[in-house]
Short mmCIF file of C-alpha atoms in Angstrom, two decimals:
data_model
loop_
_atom_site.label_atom_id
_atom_site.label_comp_id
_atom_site.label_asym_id
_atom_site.label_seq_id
_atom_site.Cartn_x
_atom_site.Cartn_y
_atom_site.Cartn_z
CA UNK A 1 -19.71 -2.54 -23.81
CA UNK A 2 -16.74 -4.40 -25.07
CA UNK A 3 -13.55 -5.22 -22.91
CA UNK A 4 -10.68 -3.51 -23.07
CA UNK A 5 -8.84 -6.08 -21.00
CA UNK A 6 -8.88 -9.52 -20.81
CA UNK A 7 -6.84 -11.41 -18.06
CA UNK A 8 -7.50 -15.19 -18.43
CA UNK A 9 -5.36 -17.47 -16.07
CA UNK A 10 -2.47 -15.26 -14.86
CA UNK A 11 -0.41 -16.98 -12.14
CA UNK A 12 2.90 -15.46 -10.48
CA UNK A 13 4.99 -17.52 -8.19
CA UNK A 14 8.03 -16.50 -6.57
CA UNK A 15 9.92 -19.89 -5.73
CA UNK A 16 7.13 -21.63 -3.89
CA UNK A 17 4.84 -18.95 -3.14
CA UNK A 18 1.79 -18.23 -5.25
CA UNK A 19 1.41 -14.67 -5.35
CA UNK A 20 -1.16 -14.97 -7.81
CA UNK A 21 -2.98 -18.01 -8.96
CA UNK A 22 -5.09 -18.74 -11.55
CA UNK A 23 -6.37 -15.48 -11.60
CA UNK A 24 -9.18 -14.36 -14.61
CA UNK A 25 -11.20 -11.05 -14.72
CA UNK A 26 -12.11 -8.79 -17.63
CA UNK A 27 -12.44 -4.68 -17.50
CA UNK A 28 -14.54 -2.74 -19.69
CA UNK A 29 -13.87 -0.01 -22.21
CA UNK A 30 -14.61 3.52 -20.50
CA UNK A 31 -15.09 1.36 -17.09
CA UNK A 32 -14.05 3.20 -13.54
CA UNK A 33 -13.21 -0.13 -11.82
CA UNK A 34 -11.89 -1.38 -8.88
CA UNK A 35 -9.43 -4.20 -7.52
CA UNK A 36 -9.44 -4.55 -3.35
CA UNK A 37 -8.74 -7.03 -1.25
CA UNK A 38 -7.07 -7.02 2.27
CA UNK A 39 -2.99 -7.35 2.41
CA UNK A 40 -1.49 -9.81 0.86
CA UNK A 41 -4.04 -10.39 -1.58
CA UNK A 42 -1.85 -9.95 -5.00
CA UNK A 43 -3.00 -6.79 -5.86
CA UNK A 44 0.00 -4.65 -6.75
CA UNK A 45 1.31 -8.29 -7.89
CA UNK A 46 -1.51 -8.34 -10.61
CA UNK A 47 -0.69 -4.54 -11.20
CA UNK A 48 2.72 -5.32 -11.88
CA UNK A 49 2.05 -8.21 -14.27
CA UNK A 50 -0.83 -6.21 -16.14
CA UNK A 51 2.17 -3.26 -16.97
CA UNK A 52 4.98 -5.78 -17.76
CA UNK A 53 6.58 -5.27 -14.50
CA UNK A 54 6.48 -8.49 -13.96
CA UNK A 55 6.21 -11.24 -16.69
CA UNK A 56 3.71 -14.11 -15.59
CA UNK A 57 4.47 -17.76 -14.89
CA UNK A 58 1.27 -19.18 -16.90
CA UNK A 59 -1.74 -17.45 -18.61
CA UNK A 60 -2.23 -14.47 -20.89
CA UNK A 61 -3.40 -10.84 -20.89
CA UNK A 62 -5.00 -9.12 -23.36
CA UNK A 63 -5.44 -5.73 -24.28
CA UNK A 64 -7.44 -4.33 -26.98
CA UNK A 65 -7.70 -7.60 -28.11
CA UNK A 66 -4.23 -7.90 -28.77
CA UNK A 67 -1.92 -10.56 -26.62
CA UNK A 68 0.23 -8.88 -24.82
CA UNK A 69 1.53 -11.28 -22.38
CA UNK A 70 5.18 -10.91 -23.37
CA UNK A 71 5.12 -7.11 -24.17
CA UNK A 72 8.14 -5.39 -21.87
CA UNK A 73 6.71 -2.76 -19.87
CA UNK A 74 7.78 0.35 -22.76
CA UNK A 75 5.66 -1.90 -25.35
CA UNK A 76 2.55 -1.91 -23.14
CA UNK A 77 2.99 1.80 -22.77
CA UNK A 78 3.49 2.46 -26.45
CA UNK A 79 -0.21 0.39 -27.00
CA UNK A 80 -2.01 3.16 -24.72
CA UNK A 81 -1.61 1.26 -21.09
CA UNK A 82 0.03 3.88 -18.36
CA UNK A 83 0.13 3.88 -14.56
CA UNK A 84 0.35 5.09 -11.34
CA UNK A 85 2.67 3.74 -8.01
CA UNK A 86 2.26 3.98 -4.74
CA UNK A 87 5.56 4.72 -3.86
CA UNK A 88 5.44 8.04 -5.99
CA UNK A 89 7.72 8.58 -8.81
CA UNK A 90 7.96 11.58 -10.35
CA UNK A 91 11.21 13.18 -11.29
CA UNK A 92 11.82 15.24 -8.41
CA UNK A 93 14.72 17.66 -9.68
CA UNK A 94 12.06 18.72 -12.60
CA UNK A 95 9.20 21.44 -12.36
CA UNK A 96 5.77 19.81 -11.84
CA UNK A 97 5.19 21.55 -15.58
CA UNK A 98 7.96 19.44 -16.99
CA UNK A 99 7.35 16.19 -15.01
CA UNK A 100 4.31 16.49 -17.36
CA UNK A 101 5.88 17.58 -20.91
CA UNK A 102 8.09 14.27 -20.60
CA UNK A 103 4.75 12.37 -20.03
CA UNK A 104 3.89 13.49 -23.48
CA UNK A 105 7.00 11.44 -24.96
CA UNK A 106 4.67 8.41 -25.73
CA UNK A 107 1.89 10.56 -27.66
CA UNK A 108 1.79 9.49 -31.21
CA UNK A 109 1.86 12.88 -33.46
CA UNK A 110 3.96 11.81 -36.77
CA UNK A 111 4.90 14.02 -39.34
CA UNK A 112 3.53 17.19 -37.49
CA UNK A 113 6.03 16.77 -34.94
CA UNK A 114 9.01 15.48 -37.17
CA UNK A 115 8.27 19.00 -39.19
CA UNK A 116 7.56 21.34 -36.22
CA UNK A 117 10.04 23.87 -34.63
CA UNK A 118 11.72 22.86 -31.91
CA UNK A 119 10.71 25.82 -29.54
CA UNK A 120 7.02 26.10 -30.66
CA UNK A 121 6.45 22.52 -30.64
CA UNK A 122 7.46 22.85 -26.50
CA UNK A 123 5.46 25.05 -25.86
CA UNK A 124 2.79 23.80 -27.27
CA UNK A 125 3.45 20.94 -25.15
CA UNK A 126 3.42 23.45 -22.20
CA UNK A 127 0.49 24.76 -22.41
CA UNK A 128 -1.51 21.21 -22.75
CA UNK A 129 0.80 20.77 -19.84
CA UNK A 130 -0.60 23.57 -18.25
CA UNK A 131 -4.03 23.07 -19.05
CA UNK A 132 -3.93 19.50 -17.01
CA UNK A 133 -2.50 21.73 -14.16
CA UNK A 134 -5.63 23.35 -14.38
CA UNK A 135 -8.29 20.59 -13.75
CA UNK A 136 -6.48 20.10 -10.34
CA UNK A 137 -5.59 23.77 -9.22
CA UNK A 138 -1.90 23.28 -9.45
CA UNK A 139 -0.79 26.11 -12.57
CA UNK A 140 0.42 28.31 -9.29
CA UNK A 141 3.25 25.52 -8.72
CA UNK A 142 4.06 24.80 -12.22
CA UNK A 143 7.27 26.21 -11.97
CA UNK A 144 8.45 24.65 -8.48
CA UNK A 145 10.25 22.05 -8.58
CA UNK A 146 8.75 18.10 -7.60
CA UNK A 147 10.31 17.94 -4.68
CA UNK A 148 8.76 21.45 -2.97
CA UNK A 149 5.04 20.45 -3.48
CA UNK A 150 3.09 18.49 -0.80
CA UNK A 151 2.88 14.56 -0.82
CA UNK A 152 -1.20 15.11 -2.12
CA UNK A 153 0.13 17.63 -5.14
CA UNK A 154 2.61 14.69 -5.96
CA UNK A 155 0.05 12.11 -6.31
CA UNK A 156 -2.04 14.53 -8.15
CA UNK A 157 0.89 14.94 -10.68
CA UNK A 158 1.77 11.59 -10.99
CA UNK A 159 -1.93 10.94 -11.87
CA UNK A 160 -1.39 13.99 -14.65
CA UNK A 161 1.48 12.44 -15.86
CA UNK A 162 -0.33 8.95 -16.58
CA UNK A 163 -3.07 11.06 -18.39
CA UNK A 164 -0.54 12.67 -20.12
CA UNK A 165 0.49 9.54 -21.92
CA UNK A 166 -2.78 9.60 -23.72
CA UNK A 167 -3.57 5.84 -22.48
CA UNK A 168 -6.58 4.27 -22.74
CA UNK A 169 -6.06 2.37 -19.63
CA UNK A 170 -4.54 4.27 -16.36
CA UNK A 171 -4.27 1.86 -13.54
CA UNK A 172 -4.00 4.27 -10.30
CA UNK A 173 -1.72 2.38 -7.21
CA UNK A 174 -3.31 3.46 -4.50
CA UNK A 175 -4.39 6.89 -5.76
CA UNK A 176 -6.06 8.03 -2.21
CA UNK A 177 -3.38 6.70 0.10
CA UNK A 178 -2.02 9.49 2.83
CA UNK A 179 -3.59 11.97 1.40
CA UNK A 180 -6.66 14.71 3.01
CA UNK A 181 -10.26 14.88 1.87
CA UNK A 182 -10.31 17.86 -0.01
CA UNK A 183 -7.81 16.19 -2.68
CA UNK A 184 -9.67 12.71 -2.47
CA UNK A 185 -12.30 15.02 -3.72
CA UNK A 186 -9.89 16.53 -6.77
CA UNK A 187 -8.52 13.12 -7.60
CA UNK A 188 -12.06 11.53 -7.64
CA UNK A 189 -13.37 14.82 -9.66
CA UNK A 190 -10.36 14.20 -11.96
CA UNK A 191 -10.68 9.98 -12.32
CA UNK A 192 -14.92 10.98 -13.74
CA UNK A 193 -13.06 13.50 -15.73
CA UNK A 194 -11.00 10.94 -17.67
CA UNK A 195 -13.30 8.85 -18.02
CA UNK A 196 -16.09 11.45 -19.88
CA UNK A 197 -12.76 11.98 -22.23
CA UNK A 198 -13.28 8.00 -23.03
CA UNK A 199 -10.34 6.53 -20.64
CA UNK A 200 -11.00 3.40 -18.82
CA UNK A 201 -9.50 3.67 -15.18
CA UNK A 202 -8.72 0.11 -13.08
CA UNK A 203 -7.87 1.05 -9.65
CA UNK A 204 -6.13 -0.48 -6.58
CA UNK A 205 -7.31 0.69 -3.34
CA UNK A 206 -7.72 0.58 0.56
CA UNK A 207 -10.01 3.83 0.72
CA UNK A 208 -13.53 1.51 0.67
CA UNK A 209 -15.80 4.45 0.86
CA UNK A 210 -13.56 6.16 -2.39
CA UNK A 211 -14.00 2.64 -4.27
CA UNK A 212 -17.34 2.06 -3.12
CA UNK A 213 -18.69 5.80 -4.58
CA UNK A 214 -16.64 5.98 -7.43
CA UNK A 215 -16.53 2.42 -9.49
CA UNK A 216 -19.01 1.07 -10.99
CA UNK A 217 -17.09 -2.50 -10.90
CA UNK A 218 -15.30 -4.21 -8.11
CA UNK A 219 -13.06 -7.30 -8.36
CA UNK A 220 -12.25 -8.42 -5.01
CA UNK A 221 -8.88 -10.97 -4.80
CA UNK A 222 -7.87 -13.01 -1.47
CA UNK A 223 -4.68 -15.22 -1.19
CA UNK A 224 -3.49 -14.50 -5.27
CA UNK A 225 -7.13 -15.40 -6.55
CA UNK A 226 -9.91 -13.17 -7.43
CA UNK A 227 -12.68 -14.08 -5.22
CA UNK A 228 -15.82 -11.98 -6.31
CA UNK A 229 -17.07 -9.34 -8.71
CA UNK A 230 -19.63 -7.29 -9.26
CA UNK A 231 -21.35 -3.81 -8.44
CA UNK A 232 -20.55 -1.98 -5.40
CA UNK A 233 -23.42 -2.95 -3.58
CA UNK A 234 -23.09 -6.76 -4.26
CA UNK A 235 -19.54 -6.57 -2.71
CA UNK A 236 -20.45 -4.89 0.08
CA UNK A 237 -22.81 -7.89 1.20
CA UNK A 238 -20.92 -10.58 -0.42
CA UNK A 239 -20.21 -13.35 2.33
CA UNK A 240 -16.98 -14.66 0.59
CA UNK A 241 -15.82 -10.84 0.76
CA UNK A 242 -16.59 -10.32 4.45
CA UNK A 243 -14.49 -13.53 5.23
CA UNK A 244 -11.71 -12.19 3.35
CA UNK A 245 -11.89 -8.79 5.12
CA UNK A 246 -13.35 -9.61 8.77
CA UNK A 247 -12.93 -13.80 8.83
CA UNK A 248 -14.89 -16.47 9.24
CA UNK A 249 -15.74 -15.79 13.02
CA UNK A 250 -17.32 -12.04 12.33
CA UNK A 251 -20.73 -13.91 11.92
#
């Protein structure tokens, strides 16, 4: 399986403070993979510098074998790279059915588009907009708007919305995060879902038994360096990891 992103050195300081240092991991194409570690670690840091956030004070990243190191944040989106927040971010003045038709703004569709009506090319966008609804049980609230759905139907659409974008690689912030078990069990339904329609998903995350079940990968960072990887079950038994998480002393 090749890589569809290489990150080979990154470091991020912010005056003296190494946020992330000398940091280098790969993900694989069509990969459900994690990045934990316990506060502090540099994970939404890394997040930030993998989406153009944040440009990087040394190393490179590379996606789709492409360097995109000094891509802004719109370029990395226009190469098939979309994401998630923790903070949520949708647009909440908009119906949850067009918080997703803007979504589609990055979708490549050339001439058809430039030579389509106006009115049937929008609702042609609504109804693939409606259709993503669908896999989560959300067409009832299409039509309210953001703001009146529950904090675990946000999430949910935010997650849409970065599908929406037809990336190949959706980083999810903290997808899980104050949310109940029955929509842990949509959103981890709908993350295997994406990835059967050939997206790779790299995921921050405090929810272990969520990362645990659902990736196949885990990179585990401590202090701004990544300080393991491997399959769930190596992590889970990895000394270095346990340190990280428990300290020295828990043995």
């Amino acid at each position: 399986m090749t890589n569809i992103l290489e990150i080979q050195g990154i470091s991020k300081t912010f005056g003296g403070v190494h946020a992330v240092e000398q940091c280098s991991f790969s993900v694989k194409k069509n990969s459900i993979t994690g990045l934990i570690g316990p506060n502090g670690a540099g994970k939404t840091t890394m997040f930030n510098l993998i989406s153009g956030l944040l440009k990087s004070t040394e190393g490179s990243i590379h996606f789709k074998d492409q360097d995109i190191t000094n891509f802004t944040a719109y370029k990395r989106a226009r190469r098939g790279l979309a994401r998630s927040y923790q903070a949520i971010r949708v647009f909440p003045e908009m119906t949850a059915l067009d918080n997703i038709v803007v979504a589609f703004g990055n979708n490549k569709e050339g001439l058809f588009q430039a030579f389509t009506p106006f009115r049937r090319h929008q609702r042609r966008l609504e109804c693939k907009a409606m259709k993503l609804l669908e896999l989560v049980g959300l067409e009832e609230k299409a039509h309210l708007k953001a703001y009146e759905l529950s904090y675990g139907q946000k999430k949910l659409l935010e997650i849409l919305r970065a599908k929406a974008n037809n990336a190949e690689l959706i980083l999810l912030d903290e997808p899980t995060a104050g949310i109940n078990p029955t929509l842990i069990k949509k959103i981890t339904t709908l993350i295997r879902q994406f990835q059967k329609e050939g997206h790779t998903i790299l995921i921050v995350e405090h929810n272990m038994p969520f990362i645990m079940d659902l990736c196949e990968t885990i990179i585990v960072m401590d202090r701004g360096h990544n300080i393991a990887e491997g399959k769930p079950k190596d992590i889970q038994s990895n000394k270095e990891v346990l340190e990280a998480y428990l300290g020295k002393s828990h043995a």
